[in-house]
Each structure stands twice: as C-alpha cells, then as structure tokens.
Short mmCIF file of C-alpha atoms in Angstrom, two decimals:
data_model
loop_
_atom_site.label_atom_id
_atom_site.label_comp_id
_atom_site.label_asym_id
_atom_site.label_seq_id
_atom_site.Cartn_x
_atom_site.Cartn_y
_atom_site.Cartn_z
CA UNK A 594 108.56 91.24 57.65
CA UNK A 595 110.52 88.30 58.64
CA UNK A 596 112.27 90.53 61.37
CA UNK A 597 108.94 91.57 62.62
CA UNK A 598 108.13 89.88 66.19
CA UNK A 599 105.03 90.15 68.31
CA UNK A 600 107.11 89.97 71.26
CA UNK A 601 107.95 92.94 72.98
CA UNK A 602 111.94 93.11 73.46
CA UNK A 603 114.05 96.57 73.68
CA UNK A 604 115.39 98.60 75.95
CA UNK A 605 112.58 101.16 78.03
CA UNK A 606 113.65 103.22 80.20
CA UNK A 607 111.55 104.75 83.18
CA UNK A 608 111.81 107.18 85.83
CA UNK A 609 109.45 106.48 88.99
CA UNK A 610 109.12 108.81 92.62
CA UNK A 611 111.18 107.00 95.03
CA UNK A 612 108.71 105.75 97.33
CA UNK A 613 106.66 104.35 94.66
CA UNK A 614 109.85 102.06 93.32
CA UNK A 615 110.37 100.37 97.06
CA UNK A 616 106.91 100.24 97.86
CA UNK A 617 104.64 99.59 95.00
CA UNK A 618 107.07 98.45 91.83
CA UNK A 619 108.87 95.56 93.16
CA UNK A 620 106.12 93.21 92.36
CA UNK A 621 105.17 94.77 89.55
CA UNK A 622 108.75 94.99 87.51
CA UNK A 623 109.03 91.51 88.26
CA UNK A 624 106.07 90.20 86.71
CA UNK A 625 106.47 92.40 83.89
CA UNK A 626 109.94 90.72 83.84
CA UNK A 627 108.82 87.49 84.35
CA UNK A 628 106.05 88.01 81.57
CA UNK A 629 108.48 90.01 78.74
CA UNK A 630 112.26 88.47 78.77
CA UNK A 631 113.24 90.12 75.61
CA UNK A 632 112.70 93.93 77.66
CA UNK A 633 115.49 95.54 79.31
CA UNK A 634 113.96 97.68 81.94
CA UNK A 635 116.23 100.73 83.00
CA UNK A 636 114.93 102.57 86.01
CA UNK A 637 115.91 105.66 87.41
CA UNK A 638 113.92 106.60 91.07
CA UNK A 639 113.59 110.46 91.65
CA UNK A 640 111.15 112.43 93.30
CA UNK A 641 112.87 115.74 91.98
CA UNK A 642 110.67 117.16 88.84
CA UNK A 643 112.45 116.19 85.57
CA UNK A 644 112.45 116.91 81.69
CA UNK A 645 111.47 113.25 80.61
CA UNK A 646 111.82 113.97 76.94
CA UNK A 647 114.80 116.02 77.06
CA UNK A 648 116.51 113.20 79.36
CA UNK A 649 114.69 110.32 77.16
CA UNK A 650 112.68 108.69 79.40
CA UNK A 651 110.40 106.62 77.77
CA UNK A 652 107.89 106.73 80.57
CA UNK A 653 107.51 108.59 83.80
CA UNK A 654 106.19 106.97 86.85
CA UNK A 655 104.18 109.32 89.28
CA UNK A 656 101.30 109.23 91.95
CA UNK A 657 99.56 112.56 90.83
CA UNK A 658 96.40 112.63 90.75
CA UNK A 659 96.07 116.37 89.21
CA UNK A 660 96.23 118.05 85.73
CA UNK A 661 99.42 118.43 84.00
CA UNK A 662 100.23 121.88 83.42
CA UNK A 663 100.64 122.68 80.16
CA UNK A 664 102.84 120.89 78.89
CA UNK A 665 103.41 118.48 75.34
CA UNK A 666 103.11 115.23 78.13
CA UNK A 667 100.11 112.92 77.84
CA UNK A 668 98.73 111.99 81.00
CA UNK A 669 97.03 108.70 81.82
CA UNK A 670 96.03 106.59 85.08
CA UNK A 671 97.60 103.66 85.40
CA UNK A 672 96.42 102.39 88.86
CA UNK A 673 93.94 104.00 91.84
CA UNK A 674 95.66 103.64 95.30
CA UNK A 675 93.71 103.62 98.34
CA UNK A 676 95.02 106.12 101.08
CA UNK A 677 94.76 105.03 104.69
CA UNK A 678 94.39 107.27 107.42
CA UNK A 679 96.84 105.81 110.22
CA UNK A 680 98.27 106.11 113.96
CA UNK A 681 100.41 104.00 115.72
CA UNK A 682 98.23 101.88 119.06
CA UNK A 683 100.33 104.11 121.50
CA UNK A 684 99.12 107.51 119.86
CA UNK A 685 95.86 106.52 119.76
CA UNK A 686 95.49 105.33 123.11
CA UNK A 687 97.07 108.74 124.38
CA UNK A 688 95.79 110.98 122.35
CA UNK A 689 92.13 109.11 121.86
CA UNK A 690 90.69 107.80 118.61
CA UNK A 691 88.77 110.11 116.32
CA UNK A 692 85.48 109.40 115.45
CA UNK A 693 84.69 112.19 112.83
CA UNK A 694 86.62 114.17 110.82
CA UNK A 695 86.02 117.30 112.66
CA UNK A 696 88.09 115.41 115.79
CA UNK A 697 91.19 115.19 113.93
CA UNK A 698 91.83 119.31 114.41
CA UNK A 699 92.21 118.37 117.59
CA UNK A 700 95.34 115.90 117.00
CA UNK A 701 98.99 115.81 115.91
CA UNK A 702 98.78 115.33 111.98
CA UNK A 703 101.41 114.23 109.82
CA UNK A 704 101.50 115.48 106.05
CA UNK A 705 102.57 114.42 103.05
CA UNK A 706 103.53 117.39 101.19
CA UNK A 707 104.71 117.16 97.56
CA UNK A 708 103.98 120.53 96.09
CA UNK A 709 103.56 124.07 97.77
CA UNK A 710 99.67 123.98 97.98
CA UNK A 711 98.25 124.49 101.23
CA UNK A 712 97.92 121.57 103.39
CA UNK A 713 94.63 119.78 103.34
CA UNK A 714 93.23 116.50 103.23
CA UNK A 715 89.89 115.44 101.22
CA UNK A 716 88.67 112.63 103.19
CA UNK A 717 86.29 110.16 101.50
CA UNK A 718 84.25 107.46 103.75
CA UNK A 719 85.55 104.39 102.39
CA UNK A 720 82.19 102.82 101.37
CA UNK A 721 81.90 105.94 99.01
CA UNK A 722 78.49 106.95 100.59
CA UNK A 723 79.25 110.06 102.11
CA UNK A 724 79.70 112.99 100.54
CA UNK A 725 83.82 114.15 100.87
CA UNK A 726 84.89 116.30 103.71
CA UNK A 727 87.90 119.16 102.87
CA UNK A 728 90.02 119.19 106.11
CA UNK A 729 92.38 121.96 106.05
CA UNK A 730 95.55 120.85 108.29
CA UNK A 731 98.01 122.05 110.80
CA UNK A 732 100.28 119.72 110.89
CA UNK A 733 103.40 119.10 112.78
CA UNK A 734 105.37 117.47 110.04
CA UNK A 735 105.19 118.20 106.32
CA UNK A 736 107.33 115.83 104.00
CA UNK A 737 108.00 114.30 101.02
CA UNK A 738 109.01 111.22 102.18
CA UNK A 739 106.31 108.62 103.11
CA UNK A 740 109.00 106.71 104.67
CA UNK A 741 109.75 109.50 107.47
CA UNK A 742 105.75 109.93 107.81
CA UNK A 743 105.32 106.41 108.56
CA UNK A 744 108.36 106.18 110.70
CA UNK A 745 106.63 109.18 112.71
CA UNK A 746 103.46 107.74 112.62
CA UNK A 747 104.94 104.42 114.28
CA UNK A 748 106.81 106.35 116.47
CA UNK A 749 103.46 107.80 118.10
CA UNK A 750 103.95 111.19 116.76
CA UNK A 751 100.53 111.97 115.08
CA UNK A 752 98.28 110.71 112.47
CA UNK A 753 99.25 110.46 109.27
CA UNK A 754 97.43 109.71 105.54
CA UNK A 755 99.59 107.31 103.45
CA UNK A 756 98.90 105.11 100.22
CA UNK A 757 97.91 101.32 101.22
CA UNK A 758 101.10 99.74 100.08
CA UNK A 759 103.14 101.98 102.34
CA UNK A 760 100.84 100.55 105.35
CA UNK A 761 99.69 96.89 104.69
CA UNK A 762 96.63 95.85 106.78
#
C-alpha cells in the first residue's frame, strides 16, 4: 500500500497521424509534461494504419471522425476540431470568392483524402443554423498530407478544407 502513489508515473507509449503531432500535440505533450513529471511519453507519428495492440501502443492518436470497423478497439473523442474552408488572397481574387456552396463546383478544390471513399465535403454553416450541404468534389489534388494542401492552397492553387490548427486565423 505504501508503494501505492496517486501520481501518475510510467512509461505510455502513443502513436499519433503525422500532421496531428506538428500541428496540434506540441502544446498539448508539453502541458501534459509539464503537469505529470513522473510519465515518460514515447511517441511514434504515422499516418500508415497499424496493429496498436500487437505493436503495444498504449494509445492511438487519430482525427477520425467515423466508426471503427469491427474491431476489439474502443473508440472515444477526445477533442472536436473546427475545419476551415481556405484560399490563398491571390486565388481568390482570380478566381472570385464563393458565396454559396453551389459556387465552389465552379473552382479548383484541394482534398484531403485519407481513405478510398469518394471525395466529398459536408459543409456546415458555422453558426450551426443551416441545415448541412453534401458537396461531392472534383478536385485537382487529393492527399494525405495537410501540409502539401496548405502549401497548394498558399500557393494559389485552389481551395482547400483543413482543420483550424493547420490554418490559424
């Protein structure tokens, strides 16, 4: 009993989608740092799909916002990111500025693809009063890397939706 601590302290080790450890975790592993000093964090950034218990991960890190498949995981929200529809000044004062979603078919879009589904965005006014609008895309890039979307995006290629710590206001 004597052994027993209510501090946390051990070793946990996590694996995390690559542009969710440069963009949203710094801040976050540090104050988790800051707040547990007997925890040795051990993180391992991959965006590849991965057998967490098999390669003992204590946790897995992920922006998914679906249902597992079946699977023996357990699933649970840890945080609700904003997503941004975004352009650089120079593509939008080319191209014009949309006003509706309908408008956008008519522009270069940039999409963040991380499975095989078709390509769509499910655009939500961001006072939450409208109903949601399903835009199925064209787009002229598909990737899984935010960082070569918003690089495009600043670049003047197209329009492109990315999570708000990718594109600070």
């Amino acid at each position: 009993m004597r052994n027993l601590t209510t501090e946390p302290s051990g070793q946990v080790r996590f694996t995390v989608a690559v542009a969710t450890a440069q963009h949203a975790m710094p801040a976050m592993v540090l104050s988790f740092m800051a707040k547990y000093p007997k925890v040795e964090l051990v993180q391992y950034s991959c965006d590849a799909p991965l057998d967490i218990v098999a390669e003992r991960y204590d946790v897995a890190i992920r922006a998914y916002s679906g249902v597992l498949p079946d699977s023996g995981l357990v699933q649970r929200p840890l945080a609700s990111v904003a997503w941004h529809l975004v352009a650089s000044p120079r593509y939008l004062k080319t191209a014009g500025l949309p006003r509706l979603p309908a408008e956008l078919a008519e522009h270069a879009l940039l999409f963040m693809r991380r499975s095989q589904g078709e390509p769509v965005w499910n655009l939500r006014h961001e006072t939450g009063n409208e109903p949601p609008v399903r835009l199925p895309l064209r787009p002229r890039i598909h990737s899984a890397c935010m960082s070569t979307l918003k690089s495009a995006a600043l670049e003047g290629l197209g329009i492109v939706a990315l999570p708000a710590h990718i594109v600070p206001r």
